[in-house]
Coordinates of C-alpha atoms in Angstrom, one line a residue:
M1 CA 38.5 -33.8 15.3
R2 CA 39.2 -30.1 15.9
R3 CA 41.1 -28.5 13.1
V4 CA 43.4 -25.5 13.6
M5 CA 43.9 -22.8 10.9
F6 CA 47.0 -20.6 10.8
F7 CA 47.0 -17.5 8.7
G8 CA 50.1 -15.9 7.3
V9 CA 50.8 -13.7 4.3
F10 CA 53.5 -13.8 1.7
S11 CA 53.3 -12.5 -1.9
L12 CA 52.5 -14.1 -5.2
W13 CA 53.9 -11.4 -7.5
L14 CA 51.6 -10.2 -10.2
V15 CA 53.6 -10.0 -13.4
Y16 CA 52.2 -8.2 -16.4
A17 CA 53.5 -9.9 -19.5
A18 CA 52.3 -10.3 -23.0
M19 CA 52.3 -14.1 -23.7
G20 CA 52.7 -15.8 -27.0
Q21 CA 49.4 -17.7 -26.9
N22 CA 46.4 -15.8 -28.3
F23 CA 42.7 -15.9 -28.0
V24 CA 40.7 -15.0 -31.1
E25 CA 37.1 -14.1 -31.2
V26 CA 34.8 -16.6 -33.0
N27 CA 31.7 -15.5 -34.8
A28 CA 29.5 -18.0 -33.0
G29 CA 26.2 -16.0 -33.3
L30 CA 25.5 -16.2 -29.5
E31 CA 22.9 -14.0 -28.0
N32 CA 24.3 -11.0 -26.1
M33 CA 23.3 -11.1 -22.4
G34 CA 24.1 -9.6 -19.1
R35 CA 23.2 -10.5 -15.5
S36 CA 23.9 -13.8 -17.1
D37 CA 25.2 -17.4 -16.7
V38 CA 26.9 -19.8 -19.2
A39 CA 27.5 -23.6 -18.8
W40 CA 29.1 -26.1 -21.1
G41 CA 27.7 -29.6 -21.3
D42 CA 27.4 -32.4 -23.9
Y43 CA 23.6 -32.8 -23.6
D44 CA 23.3 -34.9 -26.9
G45 CA 26.1 -37.3 -26.2
D46 CA 28.1 -36.7 -29.3
H47 CA 31.4 -35.9 -27.4
D48 CA 31.4 -32.1 -28.1
L49 CA 30.4 -29.3 -25.9
D50 CA 27.0 -27.7 -26.2
L51 CA 26.1 -24.5 -24.4
V52 CA 23.3 -22.9 -22.3
I53 CA 23.1 -19.2 -21.8
S54 CA 20.6 -17.3 -19.6
G55 CA 20.3 -13.7 -18.8
M56 CA 19.0 -10.2 -19.7
V57 CA 19.1 -9.3 -23.4
G58 CA 19.9 -5.9 -24.8
Y59 CA 20.9 -3.3 -22.1
E60 CA 21.0 -3.2 -18.3
G61 CA 17.4 -2.7 -17.1
S62 CA 15.8 -4.5 -20.0
N63 CA 12.7 -6.7 -19.3
D64 CA 13.8 -9.1 -22.0
F65 CA 15.0 -12.3 -20.4
K66 CA 16.1 -15.4 -22.3
T67 CA 17.4 -18.9 -21.7
L68 CA 18.9 -20.5 -24.9
I69 CA 20.5 -23.9 -25.5
Y70 CA 23.0 -24.1 -28.4
R71 CA 23.8 -27.4 -30.0
N72 CA 27.4 -27.7 -31.1
D73 CA 27.4 -29.1 -34.7
A74 CA 31.0 -29.6 -35.6
G75 CA 32.0 -26.2 -34.1
V76 CA 28.9 -24.4 -35.3
F77 CA 26.4 -23.4 -32.7
V78 CA 22.7 -23.9 -33.4
D79 CA 19.9 -22.6 -31.2
I80 CA 17.7 -25.6 -30.6
E81 CA 14.7 -23.4 -29.6
A82 CA 14.2 -25.4 -26.5
G83 CA 11.4 -23.1 -25.3
L84 CA 12.9 -22.6 -21.8
P85 CA 11.7 -19.6 -19.7
G86 CA 14.0 -16.7 -19.6
V87 CA 15.7 -15.7 -16.3
A88 CA 18.4 -13.2 -15.3
N89 CA 20.7 -13.0 -12.3
S90 CA 21.0 -16.7 -13.0
S91 CA 22.9 -19.8 -12.2
S92 CA 22.7 -23.1 -14.2
Q93 CA 24.4 -26.5 -14.2
W94 CA 24.1 -29.7 -16.2
G95 CA 23.7 -33.0 -14.4
D96 CA 22.2 -36.4 -15.0
V97 CA 19.6 -36.1 -12.2
D98 CA 17.4 -39.1 -13.2
G99 CA 20.2 -41.5 -14.0
D100 CA 19.2 -42.2 -17.6
G101 CA 22.6 -41.4 -19.2
D102 CA 22.1 -37.9 -20.5
L103 CA 22.6 -34.4 -19.0
D104 CA 19.6 -32.7 -17.5
L105 CA 19.6 -29.0 -16.6
I106 CA 18.9 -27.0 -13.4
L107 CA 18.3 -23.2 -13.7
I108 CA 17.7 -20.6 -11.0
G109 CA 17.3 -16.8 -11.2
G110 CA 14.8 -14.0 -11.4
G111 CA 12.3 -13.6 -14.1
P112 CA 11.9 -11.1 -12.4
A113 CA 10.4 -13.2 -9.5
H114 CA 12.6 -15.8 -7.9
V115 CA 12.4 -19.1 -9.8
L116 CA 13.9 -22.6 -9.9
Y117 CA 13.5 -24.9 -12.8
L118 CA 14.7 -28.5 -13.3
F119 CA 14.5 -29.7 -16.9
R120 CA 14.6 -33.4 -17.9
N121 CA 16.5 -34.2 -21.1
D122 CA 14.7 -36.8 -23.1
G123 CA 16.6 -37.3 -26.4
G124 CA 17.4 -33.6 -26.6
V125 CA 13.9 -32.4 -25.8
F126 CA 13.7 -30.5 -22.5
S127 CA 10.7 -30.6 -20.3
E128 CA 10.2 -29.3 -16.7
M129 CA 10.3 -31.9 -14.0
E130 CA 7.9 -31.7 -11.1
T131 CA 9.9 -31.3 -7.9
N132 CA 9.5 -30.1 -4.3
L133 CA 12.5 -27.8 -4.6
P134 CA 11.9 -24.3 -3.3
N135 CA 11.4 -21.4 -5.8
Y136 CA 14.4 -19.4 -4.8
G137 CA 17.3 -18.6 -7.0
K138 CA 18.2 -14.9 -7.7
D139 CA 21.9 -14.1 -7.3
G140 CA 22.7 -17.5 -6.1
V141 CA 24.4 -20.8 -6.9
V142 CA 23.4 -24.4 -7.8
S143 CA 25.8 -27.3 -7.9
W144 CA 25.4 -31.1 -8.2
E145 CA 27.4 -33.6 -6.2
D146 CA 26.8 -37.1 -4.9
Y147 CA 27.6 -36.2 -1.3
D148 CA 26.2 -39.4 0.2
H149 CA 27.8 -41.9 -2.2
D150 CA 24.4 -43.5 -3.2
G151 CA 24.9 -43.1 -6.9
D152 CA 22.7 -40.1 -7.7
L153 CA 23.3 -36.4 -7.8
D154 CA 22.3 -34.2 -4.8
L155 CA 22.0 -30.4 -4.9
L156 CA 23.6 -27.5 -3.2
L157 CA 21.3 -24.5 -3.4
A158 CA 22.2 -21.2 -2.0
A159 CA 20.2 -18.2 -3.0
Y160 CA 18.2 -15.4 -1.5
Y161 CA 18.1 -16.5 2.2
V162 CA 17.9 -20.2 1.3
A163 CA 21.0 -22.3 1.7
D164 CA 20.9 -26.1 2.1
V165 CA 21.8 -29.4 0.6
F166 CA 18.9 -31.3 -0.9
R167 CA 19.2 -35.1 -1.0
N168 CA 18.0 -36.7 -4.3
D169 CA 15.5 -39.4 -3.4
G170 CA 14.4 -40.0 -6.9
D171 CA 11.3 -39.1 -9.0
G172 CA 11.8 -35.4 -8.4
V173 CA 11.8 -35.7 -4.6
F174 CA 14.6 -33.8 -2.8
T175 CA 14.9 -33.9 0.9
P176 CA 16.4 -30.8 2.6
L177 CA 19.1 -31.8 5.1
E178 CA 18.6 -28.7 7.2
A179 CA 22.4 -28.6 7.2
G180 CA 22.6 -25.4 9.4
F181 CA 24.0 -23.1 6.7
P182 CA 23.3 -19.4 7.3
A183 CA 20.6 -17.8 5.2
M184 CA 22.2 -15.4 2.8
I185 CA 22.0 -13.3 -0.4
S186 CA 24.6 -12.8 -3.1
C187 CA 25.7 -16.4 -2.5
M188 CA 28.9 -18.2 -3.7
G189 CA 29.6 -21.9 -3.2
D190 CA 31.4 -25.0 -4.5
W191 CA 31.9 -28.7 -3.7
G192 CA 35.4 -30.2 -3.1
D193 CA 37.1 -32.8 -0.9
Y194 CA 39.6 -30.6 0.8
D195 CA 40.6 -33.2 3.6
G196 CA 41.1 -36.2 1.4
D197 CA 38.6 -38.5 3.1
G198 CA 36.6 -39.3 0.0
D199 CA 33.5 -37.2 0.4
A200 CA 32.7 -33.8 -0.8
D201 CA 32.9 -30.8 1.5
I202 CA 31.5 -27.3 0.8
I203 CA 32.8 -23.8 0.7
L204 CA 30.0 -21.3 1.1
C205 CA 30.0 -17.5 1.1
G206 CA 27.5 -14.7 1.0
N207 CA 25.9 -11.8 2.8
D208 CA 24.0 -12.9 5.9
G209 CA 22.3 -9.6 6.5
V210 CA 25.0 -8.5 9.0
G211 CA 27.8 -8.6 6.5
G212 CA 30.0 -11.0 4.6
F213 CA 30.2 -14.6 5.7
C214 CA 32.4 -17.4 4.5
D215 CA 33.3 -20.8 5.9
V216 CA 34.1 -24.4 4.9
F217 CA 31.6 -27.1 5.9
R218 CA 33.3 -30.5 6.3
N219 CA 31.2 -33.5 5.3
D220 CA 31.4 -36.0 8.1
D221 CA 29.4 -39.0 6.9
G222 CA 26.6 -36.8 5.5
V223 CA 26.6 -34.2 8.3
F224 CA 28.1 -30.8 7.5
V225 CA 30.3 -29.4 10.2
A226 CA 31.4 -25.7 10.1
L227 CA 35.2 -25.2 10.6
N228 CA 34.4 -21.8 12.1
E229 CA 37.6 -20.3 10.8
L230 CA 38.5 -16.8 9.9
F231 CA 38.0 -16.7 6.1
S232 CA 37.3 -13.3 4.7
G233 CA 33.6 -12.7 4.4
L234 CA 33.2 -11.9 0.7
F235 CA 30.0 -12.0 -1.4
A236 CA 28.6 -11.1 -4.8
G237 CA 31.4 -12.7 -6.7
G238 CA 32.9 -16.2 -7.2
V239 CA 34.6 -18.9 -5.2
E240 CA 36.2 -22.2 -6.3
W241 CA 38.1 -25.1 -5.0
V242 CA 41.3 -25.5 -7.1
D243 CA 44.7 -27.1 -6.6
I244 CA 46.6 -23.8 -7.3
D245 CA 50.0 -25.0 -6.1
G246 CA 49.9 -28.5 -7.6
D247 CA 50.5 -30.4 -4.4
G248 CA 47.4 -32.7 -4.8
D249 CA 45.0 -31.0 -2.4
L250 CA 42.3 -28.4 -2.9
D251 CA 43.0 -24.7 -2.2
I252 CA 40.4 -21.9 -2.2
F253 CA 40.3 -18.9 -4.5
M254 CA 37.5 -16.3 -4.0
S255 CA 36.7 -12.8 -5.2
G256 CA 33.8 -10.4 -4.3
Y257 CA 32.8 -7.5 -2.1
N258 CA 33.7 -7.1 1.5
D259 CA 31.5 -5.3 4.0
A260 CA 32.6 -1.9 2.7
L261 CA 31.5 -3.0 -0.8
T262 CA 35.2 -2.9 -1.9
P263 CA 36.2 -5.7 -4.2
F264 CA 38.8 -8.2 -2.8
S265 CA 40.4 -11.4 -4.1
K266 CA 41.7 -14.0 -1.6
L267 CA 43.7 -17.2 -2.0
Y268 CA 44.0 -19.8 0.8
L269 CA 46.5 -22.6 0.5
N270 CA 45.6 -26.0 1.9
E271 CA 48.4 -27.8 3.7
W272 CA 47.3 -31.1 5.3
G273 CA 43.8 -29.7 5.9
L274 CA 45.1 -26.4 7.4
F275 CA 44.4 -23.2 5.4
Y276 CA 46.5 -20.1 5.4
E277 CA 46.1 -16.9 3.4
I278 CA 48.5 -15.7 0.8
Q279 CA 48.2 -12.7 -1.4
A280 CA 46.3 -13.7 -4.5
G281 CA 48.4 -11.6 -6.9
T282 CA 45.3 -10.8 -9.0
T283 CA 43.1 -7.8 -9.5
S284 CA 40.2 -7.7 -7.0
M285 CA 36.8 -7.9 -8.6
A286 CA 33.1 -8.4 -7.6
L287 CA 29.8 -9.0 -9.5
G288 CA 31.6 -11.3 -11.8
V289 CA 33.1 -14.8 -12.1
V290 CA 36.3 -16.7 -11.2
T291 CA 36.9 -19.9 -13.2
F292 CA 40.0 -22.1 -13.5
G293 CA 41.3 -24.3 -16.3
D294 CA 44.6 -25.4 -17.8
M295 CA 44.6 -23.1 -20.9
D296 CA 48.3 -23.8 -21.9
N297 CA 48.4 -27.5 -21.3
D298 CA 51.3 -27.2 -18.8
G299 CA 49.5 -29.1 -16.0
D300 CA 48.5 -26.2 -13.7
Q301 CA 45.4 -24.2 -13.3
D302 CA 45.0 -20.8 -15.1
L303 CA 42.4 -18.3 -14.2
F304 CA 39.7 -16.1 -15.9
M305 CA 38.0 -13.5 -13.8
S306 CA 35.8 -10.6 -14.5
G307 CA 33.7 -8.0 -12.7
N308 CA 33.6 -4.6 -11.0
V309 CA 37.1 -3.3 -10.0
A310 CA 37.7 -0.8 -7.1
G311 CA 36.9 2.7 -8.4
C312 CA 33.8 4.2 -9.8
G313 CA 32.8 2.6 -13.1
N314 CA 36.0 0.4 -13.4
L315 CA 35.4 -3.0 -14.9
G316 CA 37.8 -5.9 -15.6
A317 CA 38.1 -9.1 -17.5
V318 CA 41.5 -10.8 -17.2
I319 CA 43.1 -14.1 -18.1
Y320 CA 45.9 -15.1 -15.7
E321 CA 48.5 -17.7 -16.7
N322 CA 49.7 -19.7 -13.7
E323 CA 53.4 -20.2 -13.8
G324 CA 54.4 -22.1 -10.7
G325 CA 52.1 -20.1 -8.5
I326 CA 52.9 -16.8 -10.2
F327 CA 50.0 -15.3 -12.1
N328 CA 50.9 -13.6 -15.3
V329 CA 48.4 -11.4 -17.1
H330 CA 47.7 -12.9 -20.5
N331 CA 46.6 -10.4 -23.1
A332 CA 43.2 -11.2 -24.6
P333 CA 40.7 -8.9 -26.5
I334 CA 38.0 -9.1 -23.8
P335 CA 36.4 -5.9 -22.6
G336 CA 35.7 -5.2 -18.9
L337 CA 32.4 -6.9 -17.9
V338 CA 30.1 -6.8 -14.8
R339 CA 27.2 -8.9 -13.8
S340 CA 29.2 -11.4 -15.8
D341 CA 30.1 -15.1 -16.2
G342 CA 32.6 -17.2 -18.1
A343 CA 33.5 -20.8 -18.7
W344 CA 36.4 -22.8 -20.1
G345 CA 35.7 -25.6 -22.5
D346 CA 37.3 -27.1 -25.7
F347 CA 34.4 -26.4 -28.1
D348 CA 36.3 -27.5 -31.2
N349 CA 38.0 -30.6 -29.7
D350 CA 41.4 -29.5 -30.8
G351 CA 43.1 -30.1 -27.5
D352 CA 43.0 -26.7 -25.8
L353 CA 40.6 -24.8 -23.6
D354 CA 38.5 -22.1 -25.3
L355 CA 36.6 -19.5 -23.3
V356 CA 33.0 -18.2 -23.5
V357 CA 32.3 -14.9 -21.6
T358 CA 29.1 -12.9 -21.0
G359 CA 28.0 -9.8 -19.1
F360 CA 27.4 -6.1 -19.3
K361 CA 30.1 -3.8 -20.7
G362 CA 30.7 -0.4 -19.2
T363 CA 28.1 1.2 -21.5
G364 CA 25.4 -1.1 -20.1
E365 CA 25.3 -3.1 -23.4
A366 CA 24.9 -6.9 -23.1
Y367 CA 27.8 -8.9 -24.4
T368 CA 28.5 -12.6 -25.2
R369 CA 31.5 -13.9 -27.1
L370 CA 33.4 -17.1 -27.7
F371 CA 37.2 -16.9 -27.8
R372 CA 39.1 -19.7 -29.5
N373 CA 42.4 -20.7 -27.9
E374 CA 45.1 -20.7 -30.7
Y375 CA 47.3 -23.1 -28.9
G376 CA 46.0 -26.1 -30.8
P377 CA 45.4 -26.7 -34.6
N378 CA 42.2 -24.5 -34.4
E379 CA 40.0 -26.8 -36.5
Y380 CA 37.1 -29.0 -35.4
M381 CA 38.0 -32.6 -34.7
V382 CA 35.8 -35.6 -34.0
N383 CA 36.4 -36.5 -30.3
T384 CA 37.2 -39.8 -28.8
P385 CA 37.5 -39.9 -24.9
P386 CA 40.8 -40.8 -23.3
V387 CA 41.7 -44.4 -22.9
P388 CA 43.5 -46.1 -19.9
S389 CA 47.1 -46.8 -20.2
A390 CA 48.5 -50.4 -20.1
G391 CA 51.0 -49.4 -17.4
T392 CA 51.1 -50.3 -13.7
Y393 CA 48.3 -49.2 -11.3
E394 CA 49.6 -49.3 -7.7
S395 CA 48.3 -48.8 -4.2
F396 CA 50.7 -47.8 -1.5
V397 CA 49.2 -48.3 2.0
D398 CA 50.6 -46.5 5.0
G399 CA 48.5 -47.3 8.1
R400 CA 45.0 -46.0 7.3
V401 CA 46.3 -43.9 4.4
V402 CA 46.5 -45.1 0.8
T403 CA 48.1 -43.4 -2.2
L404 CA 46.8 -44.6 -5.6
Q405 CA 49.0 -44.1 -8.6
W406 CA 48.5 -44.7 -12.3
P407 CA 50.4 -44.0 -15.5
P408 CA 49.4 -41.2 -17.9
F409 CA 46.5 -41.9 -20.2
S410 CA 46.4 -41.2 -23.9
D411 CA 43.9 -39.2 -25.9
D412 CA 43.3 -38.6 -29.6
H413 CA 43.8 -34.8 -29.3
S414 CA 44.4 -33.7 -25.7
P415 CA 48.1 -33.7 -24.6
Q416 CA 48.8 -36.0 -21.7
E417 CA 49.6 -33.0 -19.4
S418 CA 46.0 -31.7 -19.8
I419 CA 44.0 -34.9 -19.3
L420 CA 41.9 -34.7 -16.1
Y421 CA 41.5 -37.8 -13.9
N422 CA 38.5 -39.2 -12.0
V423 CA 38.8 -42.0 -9.3
Y424 CA 36.3 -44.3 -7.7
V425 CA 36.9 -46.3 -4.5
G426 CA 34.5 -48.8 -3.1
T427 CA 34.0 -51.5 -0.5
A428 CA 32.9 -54.0 -3.2
P429 CA 33.9 -54.5 -6.9
G430 CA 32.4 -51.8 -9.2
K431 CA 31.2 -49.7 -6.3
G432 CA 32.0 -46.0 -5.6
D433 CA 30.7 -45.8 -2.0
V434 CA 33.9 -44.5 -0.5
V435 CA 34.9 -42.1 -3.3
T436 CA 32.2 -41.3 -5.8
P437 CA 33.2 -40.6 -9.4
N438 CA 30.0 -38.9 -10.5
A439 CA 30.1 -41.3 -13.4
L440 CA 28.8 -44.7 -14.3
I441 CA 31.1 -47.7 -13.5
P442 CA 32.7 -49.2 -15.6
S443 CA 31.6 -47.3 -18.8
G444 CA 32.7 -43.9 -17.4
D445 CA 29.7 -42.0 -18.7
R446 CA 29.7 -38.7 -16.9
M447 CA 26.9 -37.5 -14.7
V448 CA 28.3 -33.9 -14.5
A449 CA 29.9 -31.6 -17.0
R450 CA 33.3 -30.9 -15.3
G451 CA 36.6 -32.4 -14.5
G452 CA 37.3 -35.3 -12.1
N453 CA 38.2 -35.6 -8.5
G454 CA 41.8 -36.5 -9.3
I455 CA 42.2 -33.3 -11.3
L456 CA 45.5 -33.2 -13.3
S457 CA 47.5 -35.5 -11.0
H458 CA 48.5 -39.1 -11.6
S459 CA 47.9 -40.0 -7.9
F460 CA 45.2 -39.8 -5.4
V461 CA 45.6 -39.8 -1.6
L462 CA 42.8 -41.1 0.7
S463 CA 42.9 -41.1 4.4
Q464 CA 40.9 -42.2 7.5
L465 CA 40.1 -45.6 6.0
A466 CA 38.6 -48.3 8.2
P467 CA 40.1 -51.8 8.0
G468 CA 39.0 -53.9 5.0
T469 CA 39.5 -54.5 1.3
Y470 CA 38.8 -51.7 -1.2
Y471 CA 38.5 -51.6 -5.0
W472 CA 39.4 -48.7 -7.3
G473 CA 39.6 -47.6 -10.8
V474 CA 40.4 -44.3 -12.7
Q475 CA 39.1 -42.7 -15.9
G476 CA 40.5 -39.9 -18.1
I477 CA 38.5 -36.8 -18.9
D478 CA 39.5 -34.6 -21.8
Q479 CA 39.0 -30.8 -22.2
S480 CA 35.6 -31.4 -23.7
F481 CA 34.6 -33.1 -20.4
A482 CA 34.2 -36.4 -22.2
G483 CA 35.0 -39.3 -19.9
G484 CA 36.5 -42.6 -21.1
A485 CA 36.0 -46.0 -19.6
F486 CA 37.5 -46.8 -16.2
S487 CA 40.7 -48.7 -15.9
D488 CA 40.7 -52.4 -14.9
E489 CA 39.9 -52.6 -11.2
V490 CA 42.6 -52.8 -8.6
S491 CA 42.3 -53.7 -4.9
F492 CA 44.1 -52.9 -1.6
T493 CA 43.7 -53.9 2.0
I494 CA 43.8 -51.7 5.2
T495 CA 44.8 -53.8 8.2
E496 CA 45.4 -51.0 10.9
T497 CA 42.7 -50.9 13.6
G498 CA 41.8 -48.4 16.3
N499 CA 44.3 -45.7 15.6
E500 CA 42.9 -42.2 15.1
A501 CA 44.6 -38.9 14.2
F502 CA 46.0 -37.4 17.4
S503 CA 46.5 -33.7 16.6
D504 CA 44.3 -32.7 19.5
D505 CA 46.7 -34.4 21.9
I506 CA 49.7 -32.2 20.9
M507 CA 50.7 -28.8 22.0
V508 CA 53.1 -26.8 19.8
Y509 CA 54.5 -23.5 21.0
P510 CA 55.4 -20.7 20.3
N511 CA 53.9 -20.4 16.9
P512 CA 55.1 -18.4 15.1
A513 CA 58.6 -19.4 16.4
N514 CA 62.1 -18.0 16.1
E515 CA 64.9 -20.4 16.9
V516 CA 63.2 -23.0 19.1
L517 CA 59.9 -24.9 18.8
Y518 CA 58.5 -26.8 21.8
I519 CA 56.4 -29.9 21.4
Q520 CA 54.4 -31.4 24.3
T521 CA 52.7 -34.8 24.0
Q522 CA 51.9 -37.7 26.3
F523 CA 53.4 -40.4 24.0
P524 CA 56.5 -41.0 21.8
C525 CA 56.2 -40.1 18.1
A526 CA 58.5 -39.5 15.1
V527 CA 58.7 -35.8 14.3
S528 CA 59.6 -34.2 10.9
L529 CA 59.5 -30.6 9.7
L530 CA 58.8 -30.1 6.0
D531 CA 59.1 -27.0 3.9
V532 CA 56.5 -25.8 1.4
M533 CA 58.1 -28.0 -1.3
G534 CA 57.7 -31.1 0.9
R535 CA 61.4 -31.5 1.7
T536 CA 62.3 -32.7 5.2
M537 CA 64.4 -30.0 6.9
V538 CA 64.5 -31.4 10.5
R539 CA 63.8 -35.0 11.7
S540 CA 63.9 -36.4 15.3
M541 CA 62.3 -39.0 17.5
H542 CA 60.3 -37.6 20.4
K543 CA 60.5 -39.9 23.4
K544 CA 59.4 -37.8 26.3
E545 CA 56.7 -35.4 27.4
D546 CA 58.6 -32.2 26.4
H547 CA 60.5 -32.1 23.1
V548 CA 62.6 -29.3 21.6
L549 CA 63.0 -28.7 17.9
F550 CA 65.8 -26.3 16.9
L551 CA 65.0 -24.1 13.9
E552 CA 68.2 -22.2 13.6
G553 CA 69.4 -21.9 10.0
L554 CA 65.9 -22.3 8.5
A555 CA 64.6 -19.6 6.3
P556 CA 61.5 -17.6 7.5
G557 CA 58.3 -19.0 6.1
F558 CA 55.7 -21.7 6.5
Y559 CA 56.5 -25.3 7.4
T560 CA 54.5 -28.5 8.1
L561 CA 55.2 -30.3 11.4
R562 CA 54.6 -34.0 10.7
M563 CA 54.1 -36.4 13.6
E564 CA 53.8 -40.2 13.3
K565 CA 52.5 -42.5 16.0
E566 CA 51.9 -46.2 15.3
G567 CA 51.5 -45.6 11.6
V568 CA 49.0 -42.7 12.0
L569 CA 50.1 -39.3 10.7
S570 CA 49.0 -35.9 12.1
H571 CA 50.2 -32.5 10.9
K572 CA 50.3 -28.9 12.1
M573 CA 51.3 -25.7 10.3
V574 CA 54.3 -23.9 11.8
I575 CA 55.5 -20.4 11.0
K576 CA 59.2 -19.6 11.3
Q577 CA 59.8 -15.9 11.8

């Protein structure tokens, strides 16, 4: 189905305010590194977060590269002397690649040549796996996801003119899909189900040799289809799927260089699968990181970003608190960093997200620090994963769309507002072949070290379902990324047949519109116009070929035109001038 993207601009005001919550530096004894990467993951299964750091030691230009794994012993970090090769300009990610219940590690970078390593975790001892993956990795990204719902982790690799998805066929064999991504350098990418159909799509950005490139690739039953839309082509920074406005779908935040090597930050809101740009309201940075997490336990996604700021020699490192879509600068004692990285994680299990950062300071000196979030009790706690609630688990079916709802889970230390959720949906009991959870069913043992697909919401919407009976469950994930057992399984049935989304059969004009909006179709349908808060502003029944919707009295801004035909919903973005 063709998808249309409308772009408009309105402001998210950047408010500089000293917040009450503090971040305090912890003397963790971590190695100072730049051109570096950090990743939290519980590799030893004791329900607290361990840490891997890779990069250049000392000063910019050093030939001393290291990769270190630190075991978290009740909040004290111990170098396990894993003996891993050192790399810089690196990217790493934990994931249970071999399905044995513990987290393995993939690492790419330059040492100084391009390298890719996959290390098997056997009881806390890391050994290199033999694979057929290509040795490319400098200034790139690796990310695990079960894109084909077969129960194992596949790999997105984008680095130094190699960009593809590699299907995990077991025993170290990875088959390239030849997905048709452009070959690029300075790559940025992320997995996320932006269209709510149960499979993971990709946002991919980089420099293709001509200039900046960025696009979303929709996963259509394992085939990745470019949207070919007008995203800003940024590179050498970071990009992440994140539900920035709390409406239950994934938006896009990115920051990096444009073709003129000027740093820019961009935010694209997702409304029913249509993206439009709004001003990010943050400082623009490149050669750094963007990473989101709920640092204040209020149920929305806050931001840490770092990197090179416009202007000679200017560096930044800023925490932004998200207050209803408004980003407030949160004061924290973090110096400006470049060639940098950062990651949120509750290292002391006290119920709030702490932050580790790494990179080069303006002096060229390598820097790595752990900052404890003072929101919680600030003492190490033994962690127990969240447990399912005894409340009601419901499935609301509307044609070929279902909304799954569940009550808030409880946790021994994480507030209910900050518990992440992870859903599976399958065509048979105990199966996740429609929505994969990247976790074992029913135990909930996590195969990746990150939040779930339901994020912070207590509901999950799934569309484009074929007729049949489906089974689902949900688990809670705390801020140490520890996953609890899945809830008792619930089923629902889809009975609609044959109806498909019909956006391509509708003409809406003019758009933007002033006082009148014309709708042209070949069939009757119910029409509603919703504002950005989801409130119905206009409703009518369209019974003939040409229909008029009167917009007088509506405030200028963005609206969603919702059309329903025989239980099937389609949506278009409308701009009221």
